[in-house]
Amino acid sequence: MSTLDRRIVALLRQVIAWLVDRDFVAVEARSRGVRLSADLIRQAVDEYGRTLVTPPDEAFWDIDAIPVANSDERVWSVRFDLWTQEEGRSDLSLECTVIIDRGSLHLEIDNIHVP
């Protein structure tokens, strides 16, 4: 796993921890509110109707991260299945964009939904 991969995994782990803790304001702050506000994130989780839990470590071994072609910066489109107390790996997924600009990681939450 490369340094870049570790940084993206660490970022995802933090976002997932906030989602599990229902700290939607922290998710919005980290993503600068681009695309989804704390209220929209809360609504998506509440509508799913199950209790989010921290995924097992092995869930982070195979993250669906695809480099975005023809972008000026290094940009990754990331999809990660969320886990619930009731189901284990659920149908609910987090979709986000990670932008690496001058060594900093920027996050945009694109969607939280059942594909």
XYZ file of N, CA, C and O in Angstrom:
460
model
N 0.851 -1.174 0.000
C 0.000 0.000 0.000
C 0.894 1.234 0.000
O 1.820 1.346 0.778
N 0.627 2.178 -0.869
C 1.454 3.373 -0.987
C 1.101 4.383 0.091
O 0.083 4.274 0.770
N 1.931 5.410 0.235
C 1.658 6.483 1.189
C 0.327 7.141 0.859
O -0.472 7.420 1.746
N 0.087 7.384 -0.415
C -1.175 7.983 -0.828
C -2.344 7.112 -0.385
O -3.325 7.594 0.165
N -2.232 5.824 -0.613
C -3.301 4.909 -0.210
C -3.554 4.998 1.293
O -4.694 5.032 1.720
N -2.502 5.043 2.082
C -2.655 5.120 3.538
C -3.363 6.407 3.947
O -4.145 6.412 4.878
N -3.056 7.487 3.271
C -3.685 8.765 3.606
C -5.178 8.741 3.276
O -5.993 9.265 4.032
N -5.525 8.153 2.150
C -6.943 8.054 1.781
C -7.668 7.138 2.762
O -8.771 7.442 3.209
N -7.048 6.023 3.129
C -7.650 5.105 4.102
C -7.843 5.809 5.442
O -8.913 5.708 6.059
N -6.849 6.554 5.892
C -6.965 7.274 7.168
C -8.100 8.294 7.109
O -8.866 8.444 8.072
N -8.222 8.989 6.003
C -9.304 9.955 5.830
C -10.659 9.251 5.875
O -11.588 9.702 6.561
N -10.788 8.140 5.154
C -12.052 7.390 5.167
C -12.390 6.867 6.557
O -13.542 6.923 6.983
N -11.388 6.362 7.259
C -11.618 5.878 8.621
C -12.182 6.996 9.498
O -13.094 6.773 10.290
N -11.638 8.195 9.358
C -12.115 9.320 10.164
C -13.552 9.681 9.803
O -14.389 9.885 10.676
N -13.837 9.757 8.513
C -15.199 10.092 8.082
C -16.188 9.036 8.568
O -17.265 9.365 9.076
N -15.821 7.773 8.449
C -16.699 6.682 8.907
C -16.912 6.796 10.424
O -18.029 6.629 10.912
N -15.859 7.101 11.165
C -15.997 7.257 12.624
C -16.990 8.362 12.948
O -17.835 8.212 13.846
N -16.911 9.480 12.235
C -17.868 10.563 12.459
C -19.294 10.131 12.119
O -20.239 10.465 12.821
N -19.453 9.390 11.009
C -20.781 8.917 10.636
C -21.343 7.980 11.709
O -22.509 8.088 12.085
N -20.511 7.067 12.190
C -20.939 6.134 13.238
C -21.330 6.897 14.499
O -22.329 6.576 15.146
N -20.567 7.934 14.836
C -20.859 8.759 16.015
C -21.986 9.761 15.767
O -22.337 10.525 16.669
N -22.493 9.775 14.545
C -23.541 10.713 14.127
C -23.089 12.167 14.254
O -23.882 13.060 14.508
N -21.804 12.391 14.054
C -21.247 13.740 14.082
C -21.236 14.282 12.652
O -20.190 14.432 12.023
N -22.422 14.554 12.148
C -22.576 14.984 10.767
C -22.005 16.381 10.534
O -21.578 16.705 9.421
N -21.946 17.178 11.573
C -21.349 18.513 11.471
C -19.848 18.388 11.181
O -19.301 19.140 10.372
N -19.183 17.421 11.812
C -17.752 17.204 11.552
C -17.521 16.755 10.113
O -16.561 17.191 9.467
N -18.396 15.900 9.598
C -18.276 15.460 8.197
C -18.441 16.657 7.268
O -17.658 16.842 6.335
N -19.449 17.471 7.542
C -19.665 18.659 6.719
C -18.461 19.604 6.796
O -18.012 20.126 5.772
N -17.913 19.796 7.984
C -16.768 20.696 8.141
C -15.557 20.170 7.367
O -14.864 20.936 6.690
N -15.307 18.852 7.449
C -14.138 18.277 6.764
C -14.287 18.363 5.256
O -13.322 18.530 4.524
N -15.534 18.275 4.780
C -15.779 18.338 3.330
C -16.125 19.754 2.879
O -16.471 19.964 1.716
N -16.023 20.688 3.809
C -16.304 22.103 3.528
C -17.733 22.299 3.015
O -18.009 23.278 2.336
N -18.622 21.354 3.306
C -20.016 21.477 2.897
C -20.238 21.392 1.401
O -21.331 21.684 0.927
N -19.210 20.983 0.667
C -19.357 20.844 -0.782
C -20.297 19.673 -1.054
O -20.098 18.576 -0.551
N -21.330 19.930 -1.795
C -22.345 18.968 -2.237
C -23.355 18.565 -1.171
O -24.537 18.611 -1.400
N -22.903 18.117 0.023
C -23.856 17.658 1.033
C -23.628 18.380 2.361
O -22.523 18.404 2.879
N -24.709 18.906 2.909
C -24.664 19.546 4.221
C -24.820 18.480 5.307
O -25.191 17.331 5.036
N -24.585 18.873 6.556
C -24.794 17.968 7.682
C -26.232 17.464 7.708
O -26.479 16.283 7.971
N -27.186 18.331 7.408
C -28.595 17.924 7.415
C -28.899 16.883 6.344
O -29.648 15.929 6.583
N -28.329 17.046 5.158
C -28.554 16.057 4.091
C -27.883 14.728 4.411
O -28.427 13.658 4.110
N -26.714 14.781 5.035
C -26.022 13.551 5.441
C -26.853 12.839 6.506
O -27.084 11.626 6.427
N -27.320 13.581 7.499
C -28.165 13.018 8.557
C -29.422 12.392 7.945
O -29.819 11.273 8.307
N -30.040 13.085 7.023
C -31.262 12.583 6.388
C -31.000 11.253 5.678
O -31.793 10.320 5.796
N -29.896 11.147 4.956
C -29.578 9.906 4.235
C -29.394 8.743 5.203
O -29.899 7.637 4.964
N -28.686 8.988 6.301
C -28.451 7.933 7.287
C -29.753 7.565 7.986
O -30.080 6.385 8.147
N -30.526 8.563 8.390
C -31.795 8.295 9.085
C -32.784 7.554 8.199
O -33.487 6.648 8.668
N -32.862 7.921 6.934
C -33.793 7.258 6.023
C -33.430 5.794 5.803
O -34.307 4.971 5.552
N -32.141 5.478 5.904
C -31.738 4.079 5.760
C -32.298 3.252 6.927
O -32.616 2.077 6.765
N -32.391 3.861 8.100
C -33.096 3.243 9.211
C -32.352 2.170 9.978
O -32.978 1.400 10.704
N -31.048 2.118 9.847
C -30.266 1.135 10.595
C -29.136 1.856 11.323
O -28.833 3.002 11.024
N -28.489 1.162 12.240
C -27.456 1.757 13.073
C -26.082 1.528 12.461
O -25.633 0.376 12.341
N -25.407 2.614 12.070
C -24.064 2.483 11.505
C -23.077 2.024 12.573
O -23.165 2.443 13.731
N -22.153 1.156 12.159
C -21.084 0.688 13.042
C -19.758 0.792 12.298
O -19.721 0.894 11.064
N -18.674 0.740 13.054
C -17.340 0.772 12.463
C -17.086 -0.537 11.722
O -17.259 -1.619 12.296
N -16.687 -0.454 10.462
C -16.396 -1.678 9.702
C -15.166 -2.385 10.270
O -14.307 -1.747 10.887
N -15.054 -3.680 10.019
C -13.831 -4.378 10.426
C -12.641 -3.859 9.610
O -12.813 -3.319 8.512
N -11.453 -4.017 10.147
C -10.247 -3.527 9.461
C -10.139 -4.023 8.028
O -9.743 -3.279 7.128
N -10.516 -5.277 7.796
C -10.362 -5.831 6.447
C -11.265 -5.147 5.418
O -11.007 -5.221 4.217
N -12.310 -4.461 5.867
C -13.165 -3.717 4.926
C -12.389 -2.588 4.253
O -12.735 -2.169 3.151
N -11.339 -2.115 4.902
C -10.539 -1.020 4.356
C -9.413 -1.510 3.442
O -8.669 -0.719 2.897
N -9.271 -2.829 3.284
C -8.221 -3.374 2.440
C -8.551 -3.278 0.957
O -7.659 -3.327 0.119
N -9.827 -3.181 0.631
C -10.244 -3.204 -0.766
C -11.212 -2.059 -1.059
O -12.362 -2.268 -1.398
N -10.710 -0.839 -0.892
C -11.529 0.345 -1.127
C -11.674 0.558 -2.632
O -10.701 0.439 -3.382
N -12.870 0.864 -3.055
C -13.136 1.158 -4.466
C -12.730 2.610 -4.736
O -13.508 3.527 -4.500
N -11.473 2.807 -5.150
C -10.935 4.150 -5.415
C -10.380 4.170 -6.827
O -9.493 3.390 -7.169
N -10.910 5.064 -7.639
C -10.534 5.142 -9.050
C -9.974 6.531 -9.338
O -10.621 7.536 -9.030
N -8.759 6.601 -9.911
C -8.236 7.922 -10.269
C -9.096 8.555 -11.369
O -9.512 7.872 -12.305
N -9.386 9.830 -11.227
C -10.180 10.555 -12.210
C -9.256 11.006 -13.332
O -8.268 11.705 -13.088
N -9.565 10.599 -14.545
C -8.736 10.932 -15.711
C -8.885 12.404 -16.080
O -9.917 13.029 -15.811
N -7.849 12.940 -16.681
C -7.849 14.299 -17.230
C -8.124 15.387 -16.198
O -8.738 16.407 -16.516
N -7.673 15.188 -14.965
C -7.838 16.238 -13.959
C -6.479 16.899 -13.720
O -5.438 16.259 -13.834
N -6.506 18.187 -13.412
C -5.266 18.925 -13.178
C -4.576 18.457 -11.900
O -3.366 18.377 -11.836
N -5.355 18.182 -10.860
C -4.809 17.678 -9.623
C -4.947 16.163 -9.608
O -5.532 15.584 -10.511
N -4.422 15.534 -8.577
C -4.663 14.109 -8.400
C -6.010 13.970 -7.708
O -6.190 14.423 -6.583
N -6.939 13.365 -8.396
C -8.310 13.256 -7.912
C -8.722 11.787 -7.947
O -8.471 11.091 -8.929
N -9.367 11.349 -6.879
C -9.844 9.983 -6.766
C -11.347 9.981 -6.508
O -11.833 10.740 -5.674
N -12.061 9.133 -7.210
C -13.465 8.874 -6.938
C -13.507 7.628 -6.055
O -12.969 6.576 -6.427
N -14.126 7.745 -4.887
C -14.085 6.678 -3.891
C -15.506 6.256 -3.529
O -16.379 7.097 -3.331
N -15.708 4.941 -3.474
C -16.973 4.376 -2.996
C -16.644 3.371 -1.905
O -15.734 2.559 -2.052
N -17.377 3.467 -0.796
C -17.111 2.580 0.334
C -18.441 2.122 0.922
O -19.301 2.950 1.242
N -18.614 0.806 1.056
C -19.824 0.257 1.663
C -19.803 0.527 3.158
O -18.802 0.259 3.839
N -20.909 1.065 3.671
C -21.037 1.291 5.102
C -21.520 0.014 5.771
O -22.090 -0.873 5.125
N -21.290 -0.089 7.073
C -21.663 -1.276 7.840
C -22.688 -0.888 8.891
O -22.640 0.215 9.439
N -23.629 -1.809 9.152
C -24.641 -1.551 10.176
C -24.659 -2.685 11.193
O -24.222 -3.814 10.912
N -25.187 -2.355 12.357
C -25.335 -3.340 13.429
C -26.258 -4.470 12.977
O -26.024 -5.636 13.282
N -27.271 -4.137 12.226
C -28.279 -5.117 11.825
C -27.828 -6.019 10.676
O -28.248 -7.174 10.597
N -26.978 -5.503 9.778
C -26.661 -6.232 8.548
C -25.202 -6.629 8.379
O -24.897 -7.445 7.525
N -24.299 -6.011 9.092
C -22.896 -6.119 8.718
C -22.689 -5.188 7.525
O -23.176 -4.049 7.529
N -22.028 -5.672 6.478
C -21.874 -4.832 5.277
C -23.258 -4.554 4.714
O -24.029 -5.464 4.454
N -23.553 -3.276 4.537
C -24.902 -2.896 4.122
C -24.944 -2.489 2.656
O -23.916 -2.419 1.983
N -26.153 -2.186 2.214
C -26.345 -1.665 0.859
C -26.042 -0.173 0.783
O -25.912 0.371 -0.305
N -25.978 0.488 1.929
C -25.715 1.923 1.983
C -24.232 2.179 1.714
O -23.372 1.506 2.283
N -23.952 3.109 0.825
C -22.548 3.390 0.525
C -22.253 4.887 0.595
O -23.127 5.723 0.381
N -21.010 5.164 0.915
C -20.470 6.517 0.925
C -19.730 6.705 -0.384
O -18.878 5.889 -0.737
N -20.083 7.745 -1.117
C -19.371 8.087 -2.337
C -18.767 9.466 -2.146
O -19.464 10.394 -1.713
N -17.477 9.565 -2.415
C -16.806 10.836 -2.206
C -15.701 11.032 -3.231
O -15.312 10.108 -3.938
N -15.221 12.254 -3.276
C -14.095 12.612 -4.129
C -12.982 13.096 -3.214
O -13.221 13.897 -2.310
N -11.787 12.558 -3.432
C -10.609 12.980 -2.681
C -9.674 13.676 -3.658
O -9.329 13.117 -4.703
N -9.300 14.887 -3.316
C -8.427 15.701 -4.166
C -7.124 15.928 -3.425
O -7.137 16.367 -2.265
N -6.018 15.598 -4.069
C -4.712 15.835 -3.483
C -4.118 17.056 -4.164
O -3.841 17.040 -5.363
N -3.969 18.123 -3.397
C -3.481 19.391 -3.927
C -2.337 19.878 -3.051
O -2.541 20.187 -1.876
N -1.148 19.924 -3.621
C 0.056 20.370 -2.905
C 0.246 19.638 -1.585
O 0.558 20.236 -0.560
N -0.006 18.341 -1.607
C 0.200 17.514 -0.430
C -0.968 17.452 0.534
O -0.957 16.654 1.463
N -1.970 18.273 0.348
C -3.146 18.269 1.225
C -4.268 17.458 0.598
O -4.465 17.499 -0.609
N -4.999 16.746 1.439
C -6.164 15.993 0.981
C -7.418 16.821 1.225
O -7.635 17.321 2.331
N -8.211 16.969 0.193
C -9.495 17.656 0.286
C -10.574 16.620 0.012
O -10.403 15.741 -0.828
N -11.674 16.744 0.707
C -12.751 15.770 0.625
C -14.035 16.445 0.183
O -14.365 17.533 0.649
N -14.749 15.783 -0.702
C -16.096 16.196 -1.081
C -16.983 14.955 -0.950
O -16.675 13.914 -1.523
N -18.052 15.057 -0.173
C -19.006 13.964 -0.056
C -19.990 14.093 -1.212
O -20.724 15.064 -1.316
N -19.946 13.110 -2.112
C -20.822 13.149 -3.291
C -22.211 12.610 -2.991
O -23.201 13.135 -3.480
N -22.259 11.533 -2.195
C -23.547 10.920 -1.921
C -23.417 9.894 -0.806
O -22.345 9.328 -0.597
N -24.505 9.661 -0.120
C -24.653 8.539 0.799
C -25.999 7.934 0.417
O -27.044 8.559 0.606
N -25.949 6.744 -0.174
C -27.189 6.183 -0.713
C -27.067 4.693 -0.976
O -25.993 4.113 -0.882
N -28.181 4.095 -1.316
C -28.217 2.712 -1.778
C -28.152 2.772 -3.291
O -29.051 3.345 -3.928
N -27.065 2.257 -3.879
C -26.940 2.343 -5.361
C -27.997 1.531 -6.080
O -28.575 0.632 -5.590
